Amino acid sequence: MSFSQRPWLYFGPAAIAAGALGVALTLTSDHEEHPGFTIALALFVSMSFVIAGLIGWTRRPTNRTGMLMVAVGFGVLATSLYEANYTLPFTLGNLFGSLFIAAFVHLLLAYPSGRLISRYGRAIVVSAYATAFLAPLLDSMFPERHTCKPHACPDNLVFVSHNHAAHVAETAVWTTVAVVLFASAFLLLIGRWRRATPALRRQLRPVYLAGGLSVLLLAVGFIVTPFSGVGNTLVSIALIVTFTAVPFLFLAGLLGTTLARSAGVGAIFRSVPERASPGEVQEGLRVALRDPTAEVAYWYEEGGHYVDVDGNRFELPTDTRQRVVTSLDYADSPVAAIVHDPALREEPELLEAITGAARIALERDKLLVEVKARAERYRAVLQAMPDLMFRIARDGTYRGYNAPDERDLLSEMVVGRKVHERLPQELADRVLAAGQAAVDRGTPQMIEYALDFTGETRNYEARFAASGEDEFLMIVREITERKRQQEELQASRARIVAAGDDERRKLERNLHDGAQQRLVSLSLSLRLAQNRVHSDPEGAEQLLDAAREELAQALEELRELARGIHPAVLTDRGLDAALEALAARSQLPVEISGGPAGELPAQVEAAAYYVVSEALANVTKYAQASAVEVKVARMNGIAVVEVADDGVGGADPLRGSGLRGLADRVASLSGKLEVESPPGVGTRVRAEIPLE
């Protein structure tokens, strides 16, 4: 069984035994002039600290304040050793009789938790203990010549000499050190008071008032004692009063916590109405805890996080000297948390009683706060949506709306107005019909429409869904850009069809005027040669030679036509070789950069080839350039084709059919074609074609 579990069992008898020993030593002392007064004062002061400390130690085992108070009480009892008529206890009384003062300073600087929280405070306490031992040691080594009646005091085991100069020097040094230490402790107490929160000041006030005065009087006493006997007496009396008041004020604080616990629980039930909102519960807790900064956070199971009383996400802070968190659980499941002043942890009875009483209200409010959190989440989703949303009654009256941009509204007045008052007649009829159908059938409806809006025509898509028995939601999204893209797609498809028709007619014309005519002529020549083979062999041979030439010309023309449809070099040797062939046939110097393009899908290679081919043709015809750079590369799953020249620029991709046809070809592969052609700078044609 440890000291912290049953301190009375160990230190109670020890205090009684030490007190009895002190009484015996004082009553039998040969050098104590007022034994009765000394006994009464020592027992009263020491037992006050011991009893108050044991009560506090029992009530709050983890708090070291009670332990320190017991140490101060035993330190006071240790001064009784000075009254002994024997050498050893007398020497020990001289050496350790001042340690209770250091323990008292330790108690004040560690209050209310019993732990020193600053390096400055720890340095003062360590210095105080060192001074409380070293100063009496030197004073015992070089004591004043007449401290007791002749032959009344026993021998001092550490005595060196009655050197007056040494005694004066060590007294001056340790007096100065003691005054500096007491002044530093007093200033530290003032600084802590100024930085303390209201809840902490409530705890510090009684003990700091008496203890701080005691520390100040100790400093004054060290200064006054060498110069005034009367002043020393007055300071000593005041010091005894303030010093002895500390344990009683400590007990008053413990009693106040007990009373505050009962009052706090009652305050919760008085301050929190029966049907209180989460905000009112929070205010009730602030009153009960006497902490106006306390905040309540509810556990939001669905989101896996805490929310505040308004349903907004709440991140619990880490424990600091300014704020700490007390979690409230039920059946190992989180219910809520209270963020409060850390000083309340030094009043565990109050905190536990009030949070226990509040847990019922917090458990009840958890569902309401979760509903608020969901509402906040849905509101955030609505605000993040780019669409207009309207709640419309069955009769066409607007009941609410959400507009990310108020400028998208036809008119600022919405709620309370009718659909026919805000929209054109025909459109209003369609809106009401679609909305009523959504309510009656229980299935979503959709319409598309156009509006003349601030000098331009905008296209919209409206979806309708029932949101009650007599109202529907109308969700409106602008689709002007989509319509434009659809129109551009239709135009592109029309251009592709027209280009295909033109190419077929051109191919038919070329075949008819070229290879077909040559083949017809070849057929006639062969027939004539057949007829002359017996009658005119030489003529037949001439006709066959002419037919062979005609056949060669027809084959060449067919190859040219085939190259226009799909270049053979691209099929046989790949894109890199095809680009080299284009560069070789170009009338301008062409630099191919970017390294080998590598293997690409066939349709991508064909598109890249025709982009370069058409761009080079345009450069030759219009650019007045001196050089051209061609680049084909792979970047992040995209084939990038660039043709740049240093010509006059000013190219318009909308005027010529060549670049428009290229754009259609690239678009058919989900790619895009860009043309940059500032006047006087040159032209850059860039195509980006996805590889997948």
XYZ file of C-alpha atoms in Angstrom:
692
model
C 0.000 0.000 0.000
C 1.593 3.279 -1.110
C 1.784 6.636 0.649
C -0.611 8.180 -1.871
C -3.304 5.639 -1.052
C -3.249 5.961 2.772
C -1.129 8.972 3.769
C -2.881 9.222 7.152
C -1.725 5.725 8.042
C 1.939 6.678 7.687
C 2.273 10.385 8.255
C -0.390 10.816 10.938
C 1.444 8.742 13.559
C 4.766 10.145 12.359
C 3.522 13.694 12.913
C 2.262 12.812 16.411
C 5.582 11.187 17.296
C 7.575 14.114 15.903
C 5.352 16.579 17.778
C 5.788 14.668 21.026
C 9.550 14.609 20.532
C 9.543 18.334 19.894
C 7.547 18.983 23.068
C 9.946 16.842 25.104
C 13.019 18.541 23.678
C 11.582 22.005 24.251
C 10.421 21.332 27.812
C 13.824 19.945 28.795
C 15.834 22.573 26.918
C 18.443 24.524 28.896
C 18.589 27.375 26.360
C 14.901 27.995 25.546
C 13.601 31.016 27.471
C 9.869 30.598 26.567
C 9.201 26.855 26.220
C 5.419 27.058 26.564
C 5.002 29.681 23.820
C 7.475 27.907 21.559
C 5.686 24.567 21.962
C 2.249 26.049 21.287
C 3.412 27.995 18.234
C 5.390 25.095 16.729
C 2.589 22.580 17.226
C -0.096 24.934 15.906
C 1.824 25.889 12.782
C 3.204 22.420 12.020
C -0.006 20.518 12.648
C -1.986 23.034 10.591
C 0.189 22.250 7.579
C 0.303 18.502 8.247
C -3.452 18.100 8.745
C -4.358 20.348 5.796
C -1.792 18.549 3.654
C -3.063 15.091 4.578
C -6.653 16.131 3.781
C -5.600 17.483 0.420
C -3.385 14.454 -0.261
C -6.274 12.093 0.469
C -8.765 14.057 -1.615
C -6.428 14.468 -4.596
C -3.734 11.780 -4.581
C -2.281 12.810 -7.942
C -1.867 16.428 -6.839
C 1.419 17.067 -5.009
C 0.213 20.135 -3.129
C -0.891 18.072 -0.124
C 2.471 16.287 -0.072
C 4.342 19.604 -0.074
C 2.198 20.950 2.752
C 2.981 17.856 4.821
C 6.685 18.456 4.072
C 6.395 22.056 5.320
C 4.704 20.835 8.524
C 7.427 18.284 9.229
C 10.029 20.941 8.422
C 8.562 23.165 11.143
C 8.688 20.250 13.577
C 12.365 19.711 12.655
C 13.182 23.117 14.187
C 12.518 21.549 17.604
C 15.856 19.762 17.308
C 17.489 23.118 17.990
C 16.028 22.958 21.518
C 17.917 19.749 22.350
C 20.587 19.643 25.049
C 22.587 17.095 23.087
C 25.242 17.792 20.504
C 23.969 15.772 17.528
C 20.284 16.855 17.503
C 21.341 20.419 18.299
C 23.688 20.424 15.305
C 21.036 18.895 13.056
C 18.514 21.490 14.219
C 20.935 24.255 13.280
C 21.633 22.715 9.847
C 18.109 21.709 8.798
C 15.930 24.092 10.745
C 15.474 26.440 7.763
C 14.522 23.830 5.155
C 10.807 24.370 5.853
C 11.173 27.887 4.377
C 12.480 26.413 1.101
C 9.668 23.852 1.157
C 7.188 26.701 1.654
C 8.588 28.559 -1.377
C 8.373 25.293 -3.314
C 4.728 24.914 -2.251
C 3.766 28.402 -3.417
C 5.529 28.209 -6.785
C 4.055 24.749 -7.491
C 0.503 25.594 -6.412
C -2.180 24.545 -7.405
C -0.971 21.398 -9.241
C 1.981 20.712 -6.961
C 4.318 20.673 -9.952
C 6.790 23.296 -11.093
C 5.912 24.231 -14.673
C 8.645 26.761 -15.522
C 12.434 26.616 -15.575
C 12.529 29.936 -13.751
C 10.452 28.498 -10.909
C 12.571 25.338 -10.730
C 15.745 27.427 -10.561
C 14.343 29.471 -7.662
C 13.279 26.357 -5.735
C 16.644 24.606 -6.208
C 18.433 27.776 -5.102
C 16.120 28.066 -2.095
C 16.909 24.521 -0.905
C 20.640 25.091 -1.432
C 20.503 28.364 0.480
C 18.410 26.852 3.289
C 21.207 24.315 3.882
C 24.382 26.250 3.101
C 23.509 29.429 4.982
C 22.909 27.639 8.353
C 26.007 25.502 7.708
C 28.283 28.538 7.384
C 26.502 30.261 10.241
C 27.182 27.187 12.418
C 30.833 27.137 11.312
C 31.376 30.803 12.150
C 28.687 31.599 14.733
C 28.218 34.771 16.726
C 30.109 34.590 20.031
C 27.133 34.903 22.430
C 24.114 33.043 20.987
C 23.192 31.248 24.233
C 23.607 31.772 27.921
C 27.057 30.614 29.121
C 27.323 26.825 28.954
C 23.575 26.541 28.033
C 23.963 25.439 24.404
C 25.537 22.075 23.625
C 28.558 21.796 21.390
C 28.188 22.413 17.641
C 29.765 19.591 15.654
C 30.569 21.794 12.609
C 31.994 24.715 14.631
C 35.196 26.233 13.193
C 35.786 29.524 15.041
C 34.197 32.698 16.390
C 35.767 34.762 13.642
C 33.731 37.962 13.657
C 34.768 39.028 10.136
C 33.870 35.639 8.694
C 30.514 35.721 10.505
C 29.688 39.198 9.203
C 30.748 38.282 5.662
C 28.732 35.074 5.461
C 25.707 36.753 7.062
C 25.816 39.605 4.545
C 26.186 37.218 1.606
C 23.373 34.866 2.582
C 21.080 37.710 3.605
C 21.522 39.205 0.157
C 20.967 35.833 -1.520
C 17.843 35.172 0.554
C 16.362 38.617 -0.193
C 17.000 38.130 -3.934
C 15.391 34.686 -3.847
C 12.305 35.870 -1.957
C 11.943 38.894 -4.240
C 12.275 36.656 -7.330
C 9.653 34.276 -5.968
C 7.321 37.187 -5.233
C 7.754 38.584 -8.747
C 7.129 35.143 -10.238
C 3.886 34.879 -8.262
C 2.780 38.284 -9.535
C 3.611 37.321 -13.125
C 1.654 34.085 -12.859
C -1.297 35.960 -11.397
C -1.305 38.469 -14.250
C -1.200 35.697 -16.876
C -3.745 33.494 -15.126
C -7.202 32.866 -16.538
C -10.279 33.744 -14.446
C -10.699 30.099 -13.402
C -7.050 29.829 -12.310
C -7.187 33.133 -10.435
C -10.149 31.829 -8.487
C -7.944 28.989 -7.237
C -4.822 31.077 -6.688
C -6.423 34.017 -4.885
C -6.577 32.796 -1.233
C -3.244 30.951 -1.128
C -1.373 33.550 -3.149
C -2.668 36.339 -0.921
C -1.308 34.804 2.293
C 1.668 33.046 0.748
C 2.759 36.026 -1.312
C 2.636 38.260 1.772
C 4.654 35.659 3.664
C 7.380 35.636 1.005
C 7.447 39.436 0.979
C 7.653 39.562 4.785
C 10.492 37.034 4.758
C 12.476 39.346 2.469
C 11.658 42.357 4.627
C 12.577 40.444 7.794
C 16.047 39.590 6.488
C 16.614 43.277 5.757
C 15.146 44.701 8.995
C 16.527 42.183 11.518
C 20.124 43.511 11.649
C 18.951 47.101 12.198
C 15.802 47.080 14.371
C 14.659 44.701 17.067
C 11.182 46.238 17.202
C 10.820 46.053 13.434
C 11.930 42.433 13.502
C 9.270 41.647 16.106
C 6.491 43.280 14.099
C 7.548 41.556 10.898
C 7.772 38.204 12.712
C 4.243 38.542 14.119
C 2.817 39.432 10.682
C 4.809 36.595 9.128
C 3.436 34.053 11.633
C -0.126 35.190 10.848
C 0.192 35.023 7.063
C 2.296 31.849 7.116
C -0.182 30.012 9.358
C -3.139 31.219 7.251
C -1.942 29.311 4.187
C -3.129 25.805 5.246
C -6.483 27.158 6.408
C -6.999 28.986 3.124
C -6.036 25.787 1.313
C -8.707 23.874 3.241
C -11.184 26.643 2.489
C -10.409 26.140 -1.183
C -11.099 22.411 -0.912
C -14.371 23.123 0.898
C -15.212 25.703 -1.764
C -14.683 23.083 -4.470
C -17.100 20.747 -2.690
C -19.685 23.495 -2.392
C -19.055 24.549 -5.991
C -19.639 20.972 -7.089
C -23.112 20.955 -5.563
C -23.795 24.489 -6.757
C -22.464 23.663 -10.231
C -24.723 20.642 -10.641
C -27.643 22.770 -9.494
C -26.557 25.533 -11.870
C -26.783 23.138 -14.799
C -30.395 22.287 -14.017
C -31.238 25.942 -13.316
C -29.428 27.374 -16.348
C -30.385 24.727 -18.885
C -34.099 24.703 -19.852
C -35.919 21.428 -20.240
C -35.915 21.743 -24.028
C -32.603 23.543 -24.264
C -30.745 24.005 -27.509
C -27.095 22.905 -27.763
C -26.085 26.552 -27.411
C -28.055 26.870 -24.150
C -26.451 23.672 -22.831
C -23.034 25.166 -23.556
C -23.935 28.369 -21.715
C -25.209 26.330 -18.756
C -21.920 24.441 -18.602
C -19.988 27.707 -18.649
C -21.978 28.956 -15.669
C -21.605 25.686 -13.756
C -17.874 25.378 -14.433
C -17.362 29.102 -13.836
C -15.408 29.180 -17.098
C -16.854 31.612 -19.686
C -14.509 30.234 -22.372
C -15.689 26.603 -22.187
C -16.782 25.061 -25.507
C -18.799 21.929 -26.170
C -18.029 19.642 -29.117
C -20.350 16.776 -30.099
C -19.190 13.546 -31.700
C -20.590 13.259 -35.246
C -20.670 9.526 -35.939
C -21.427 9.766 -39.655
C -18.573 12.156 -40.348
C -16.137 10.582 -37.879
C -15.277 13.948 -36.302
C -16.514 16.476 -33.740
C -18.853 19.396 -34.478
C -19.680 22.524 -32.477
C -23.108 23.565 -31.218
C -23.916 24.981 -34.656
C -23.039 21.752 -36.469
C -19.767 23.004 -37.950
C -16.679 20.770 -37.977
C -14.654 21.209 -34.795
C -11.050 20.063 -34.395
C -10.185 19.286 -30.780
C -7.036 21.185 -29.736
C -4.071 19.499 -28.128
C -3.698 20.090 -24.404
C -1.736 23.244 -23.576
C -1.335 25.544 -20.589
C -4.234 27.607 -21.929
C -6.762 24.984 -23.066
C -7.369 21.297 -22.338
C -9.950 18.748 -23.479
C -12.138 16.528 -21.315
C -13.806 13.729 -23.307
C -17.230 12.389 -22.359
C -17.894 8.791 -23.350
C -20.821 6.454 -22.903
C -20.341 2.682 -23.135
C -16.882 3.207 -24.664
C -18.366 5.372 -27.422
C -17.576 9.090 -27.665
C -20.495 11.399 -26.921
C -18.975 14.848 -26.622
C -15.922 16.761 -25.423
C -15.527 19.925 -23.392
C -12.675 22.323 -24.147
C -12.002 24.307 -20.996
C -9.505 26.095 -18.779
C -6.777 23.696 -17.548
C -7.220 25.079 -14.021
C -10.440 23.074 -13.738
C -8.386 19.877 -13.675
C -7.153 20.991 -10.259
C -10.789 20.786 -9.134
C -11.484 17.213 -10.280
C -14.524 16.753 -8.043
C -16.195 19.823 -9.538
C -15.281 18.881 -13.106
C -16.355 15.248 -12.736
C -19.671 16.074 -11.064
C -20.654 18.730 -13.584
C -19.602 16.755 -16.664
C -21.432 13.723 -15.283
C -24.612 15.733 -14.869
C -24.156 17.342 -18.288
C -23.598 14.021 -20.069
C -27.357 13.374 -20.091
C -28.107 16.674 -21.819
C -25.208 16.212 -24.223
C -26.350 12.696 -25.153
C -29.833 14.063 -25.806
C -28.527 16.921 -27.951
C -26.199 14.721 -29.970
C -28.917 13.773 -32.451
C -29.941 17.405 -32.917
C -26.348 18.466 -33.540
C -25.894 15.608 -36.027
C -28.933 16.880 -37.917
C -27.377 20.347 -37.915
C -24.093 18.918 -39.149
C -25.848 17.141 -42.009
C -27.697 20.351 -42.841
C -24.412 22.265 -42.861
C -22.847 19.633 -45.076
C -25.730 19.709 -47.529
C -25.681 23.499 -47.454
C -21.982 23.434 -48.274
C -22.676 21.030 -51.143
C -25.398 23.326 -52.462
C -23.140 26.348 -52.221
C -20.388 24.477 -54.069
C -22.716 23.525 -56.917
C -22.519 25.849 -59.909
C -26.221 25.373 -60.694
C -29.182 27.583 -59.928
C -31.745 25.864 -57.696
C -35.349 26.937 -57.122
C -38.046 25.570 -54.816
C -41.342 26.197 -56.565
C -44.860 25.507 -55.322
C -47.294 23.649 -57.525
C -49.069 26.913 -58.353
C -45.791 28.432 -59.602
C -44.798 30.480 -56.522
C -41.088 30.601 -55.730
C -40.475 29.456 -52.138
C -36.676 29.578 -52.098
C -33.591 29.498 -54.253
C -29.822 29.057 -54.262
C -27.715 31.120 -56.660
C -23.915 30.837 -56.545
C -23.795 34.082 -58.535
C -26.669 36.522 -58.122
C -25.868 37.958 -61.562
C -27.236 34.765 -63.118
C -30.763 35.673 -61.976
C -33.105 37.395 -64.389
C -34.330 39.571 -61.513
C -33.227 40.034 -57.907
C -36.715 39.439 -56.505
C -37.413 35.702 -56.470
C -39.164 34.402 -53.336
C -42.883 35.061 -53.360
C -43.103 35.805 -57.075
C -44.766 33.624 -59.719
C -43.059 31.755 -62.526
C -45.088 33.727 -65.098
C -43.848 36.976 -63.564
C -40.193 36.095 -64.096
C -40.127 34.012 -67.278
C -41.565 34.411 -70.774
C -45.098 33.009 -71.172
C -44.199 29.966 -73.250
C -41.224 29.038 -71.067
C -43.238 29.524 -67.860
C -45.874 27.122 -69.169
C -43.219 24.521 -69.928
C -41.646 24.946 -66.465
C -44.974 24.494 -64.673
C -45.910 21.513 -66.832
C -42.574 19.767 -66.196
C -42.657 20.545 -62.460
C -46.222 19.325 -62.010
C -45.391 16.171 -63.976
C -42.449 15.517 -61.628
C -44.762 15.855 -58.604
C -47.603 13.794 -60.061
C -45.543 10.993 -61.608
C -42.719 10.927 -59.070
C -40.120 10.832 -61.854
C -37.604 13.557 -62.790
C -38.320 15.720 -65.840
C -36.009 17.788 -68.043
C -36.362 20.610 -70.537
C -33.946 22.759 -72.523
C -34.526 26.380 -73.404
C -32.814 29.595 -74.461
C -33.068 33.079 -72.927
C -31.998 36.491 -74.150
C -29.802 37.582 -71.262
C -28.054 40.986 -71.083
C -27.703 41.278 -74.831
C -26.770 37.654 -75.540
C -28.563 34.367 -75.925
C -27.837 31.724 -73.315
C -28.876 28.087 -73.383
C -30.061 26.283 -70.259
C -30.984 22.799 -69.128
C -33.564 22.493 -66.341
C -34.203 19.339 -64.336
C -37.288 18.912 -62.159
C -37.797 16.639 -59.136
C -40.552 16.455 -56.535
C -39.558 17.863 -53.121
C -42.937 17.519 -51.428
C -46.591 16.935 -52.119
C -47.131 20.418 -53.499
C -43.687 21.657 -54.586
C -40.810 20.716 -56.832
C -37.131 21.531 -57.298
C -35.936 23.159 -60.485
C -32.173 22.760 -61.030
C -30.889 24.988 -63.824
C -27.502 24.610 -65.508
C -26.187 26.799 -68.292
C -25.258 24.738 -71.368
C -24.349 27.559 -73.775
C -20.812 26.258 -74.206
C -22.056 22.709 -74.665
C -24.499 23.882 -77.337
C -21.705 25.751 -79.076
C -19.550 22.628 -79.014
C -22.437 20.544 -80.341
C -22.954 23.009 -83.177
C -19.234 23.004 -83.899
C -19.261 19.194 -83.867
C -22.171 19.084 -86.302
C -20.430 21.598 -88.544
C -17.204 19.581 -88.327
C -19.046 16.397 -89.262
C -20.666 18.204 -92.189
C -17.253 19.452 -93.314
C -15.813 15.945 -93.050
C -18.657 14.533 -95.150
C -18.304 17.348 -97.683
C -14.530 16.877 -97.805
C -15.015 13.153 -98.314
C -17.453 13.814 -101.138
C -15.052 16.327 -102.713
C -12.181 13.879 -102.457
C -14.236 11.108 -104.028
C -15.308 13.391 -106.884
C -11.692 14.518 -107.310
C -10.513 10.912 -107.300
C -13.197 9.987 -109.814
C -12.228 12.917 -112.056
C -8.521 12.103 -111.833
C -9.168 8.467 -112.646
C -11.465 9.405 -115.529
C -9.166 12.028 -117.008
C -5.902 10.223 -116.303
C -5.445 6.518 -115.749
C -8.873 5.556 -117.129
C -8.223 7.343 -120.468
C -4.779 5.810 -120.705
C -6.163 2.334 -120.038
C -8.860 2.861 -122.726
C -6.155 3.984 -125.162
C -4.049 0.992 -124.105
C -6.971 -1.346 -124.826
C -7.377 0.108 -128.348
C -3.636 -0.165 -129.021
C -3.596 -3.797 -127.963
C -6.581 -4.579 -130.217
C -4.900 -2.927 -133.215
C -1.678 -4.780 -132.490
C -3.581 -8.024 -132.353
C -5.109 -7.355 -135.781
C -1.664 -6.549 -137.290
C 0.322 -9.248 -135.689
C 0.130 -11.417 -138.858
C -0.305 -8.833 -141.574
C 2.110 -6.142 -140.284
C 4.443 -7.493 -137.609
C 6.560 -4.351 -137.488
C 3.492 -2.132 -137.048
C 2.222 -4.441 -134.359
C 5.542 -4.186 -132.518
C 5.415 -0.371 -132.625
C 1.876 -0.440 -131.267
C 3.027 -2.736 -128.389
C 5.925 -0.374 -127.549
C 3.484 2.536 -127.425
C 1.114 0.451 -125.272
C 3.950 -0.318 -122.846
C 4.707 3.392 -122.435
C 1.020 4.118 -121.938
C 0.838 1.410 -119.279
C 3.852 2.850 -117.441
C 2.216 6.295 -117.421
C -1.036 4.819 -116.123
C 0.792 3.002 -113.300
C 2.613 6.197 -112.289
C -0.618 8.141 -112.185
C -2.219 5.417 -110.065
C 0.732 5.571 -107.641
C 0.314 9.344 -107.350
C -3.353 8.893 -106.585
C -2.602 6.214 -104.002
C 0.008 8.475 -102.352
C -2.626 11.174 -101.987
C -4.972 8.723 -100.287
C -2.333 7.240 -97.928
C 1.433 7.545 -98.421
C 3.093 4.191 -98.976
C 6.258 5.261 -97.108
C 4.188 5.785 -93.966
C 2.832 2.256 -94.147
C 6.125 0.645 -95.133
C 8.714 2.570 -93.097
C 6.833 4.511 -90.392
C 6.327 8.142 -89.410
C 9.977 9.138 -89.021
C 10.820 8.079 -92.585
C 7.641 9.693 -93.921
C 8.570 12.999 -92.265
C 12.082 12.767 -93.734
C 10.519 12.261 -97.176
C 8.302 15.334 -96.685
C 11.332 17.367 -95.641
C 13.291 16.183 -98.666
C 10.526 17.217 -101.093
C 10.033 20.636 -99.430
C 11.356 23.724 -101.215
C 12.521 25.186 -97.832
C 15.110 23.960 -95.315
C 13.253 21.758 -92.817
C 14.740 20.774 -89.438
C 13.160 17.779 -87.712
C 13.799 17.961 -83.933
C 12.671 16.065 -80.853
C 14.296 12.756 -81.771
C 12.490 9.676 -83.104
C 8.773 9.773 -82.393
C 8.723 6.061 -81.788
C 5.886 3.694 -82.612
C 2.491 5.384 -82.555
C -1.014 4.106 -83.318
C -1.642 4.032 -87.080
C -4.408 6.640 -87.012
C -2.232 8.966 -84.887
C 0.699 8.578 -87.292
C -1.565 9.386 -90.258
C -2.939 12.486 -88.526
C 0.567 13.653 -87.572
C 1.770 13.111 -91.168
C -1.031 15.162 -92.704
C -0.603 17.941 -90.119
C 3.042 18.274 -91.143
C 2.246 17.880 -94.846
C -0.493 20.537 -94.868
C 1.535 22.901 -92.686
C 4.572 22.607 -94.966
C 2.380 23.232 -98.013
C 0.970 26.390 -96.389
C 4.459 27.593 -95.470
C 5.604 27.156 -99.057
C 2.572 28.973 -100.472
C 1.997 31.838 -98.023
C 4.556 32.226 -95.230
C 7.529 33.734 -97.120
C 9.694 31.877 -94.602
C 13.379 30.978 -94.748
C 13.274 27.907 -92.507
C 10.838 25.499 -90.901
C 11.119 23.404 -87.722
C 9.117 20.202 -87.288
C 8.789 18.458 -83.935
C 6.922 15.256 -83.051
C 7.123 13.991 -79.449
C 5.274 11.972 -76.810
C 4.283 13.794 -73.618
C 2.161 12.269 -70.829
C 0.203 9.952 -73.109
C -0.228 12.574 -75.858
C 1.419 12.880 -79.252
C 2.484 16.502 -79.804
C 3.087 17.699 -83.385
C 4.504 21.190 -83.999
C 5.420 22.957 -87.239
C 6.937 26.427 -86.790
C 8.251 28.853 -89.400
C 9.911 32.282 -89.315
C 7.640 33.807 -91.963
C 5.293 36.795 -92.011
C 2.600 35.207 -89.809
C -0.987 36.409 -89.856
C -2.479 33.036 -90.815
C -6.225 32.645 -90.182
C -7.255 29.016 -89.606
C -10.914 29.853 -90.274
C -10.357 31.081 -93.826
C -8.650 28.145 -95.456
C -10.135 24.691 -95.870
C -6.771 22.984 -95.338
C -6.241 23.891 -91.664
C -9.945 23.474 -90.937
C -9.815 19.995 -92.426
C -6.763 19.225 -90.264
C -8.649 20.450 -87.182
C -11.519 18.120 -88.034
C -9.133 15.206 -88.557
C -7.420 15.855 -85.197
C -10.752 16.386 -83.422
C -11.988 13.026 -84.706
C -9.192 11.485 -82.580
C -10.225 13.539 -79.499
C -7.307 15.874 -80.091
C -7.034 19.602 -80.631
C -5.292 21.852 -83.165
C -3.957 25.285 -82.251
C -2.591 27.907 -84.628
C -0.490 30.816 -83.345
C 0.345 33.307 -86.064
C 1.089 36.850 -84.811
C 1.828 39.205 -87.752
C 5.558 39.516 -88.423
C 6.548 36.747 -85.998
C 5.819 33.559 -87.883
C 3.327 30.751 -87.564
C 3.224 27.803 -85.175
C 0.798 24.934 -85.797
C 0.476 22.609 -82.794
C -1.606 19.442 -82.628
C -2.146 17.371 -79.463
C -3.537 13.870 -80.073
C -4.242 11.375 -77.245
C -2.484 8.066 -77.762
C -5.254 6.049 -76.103
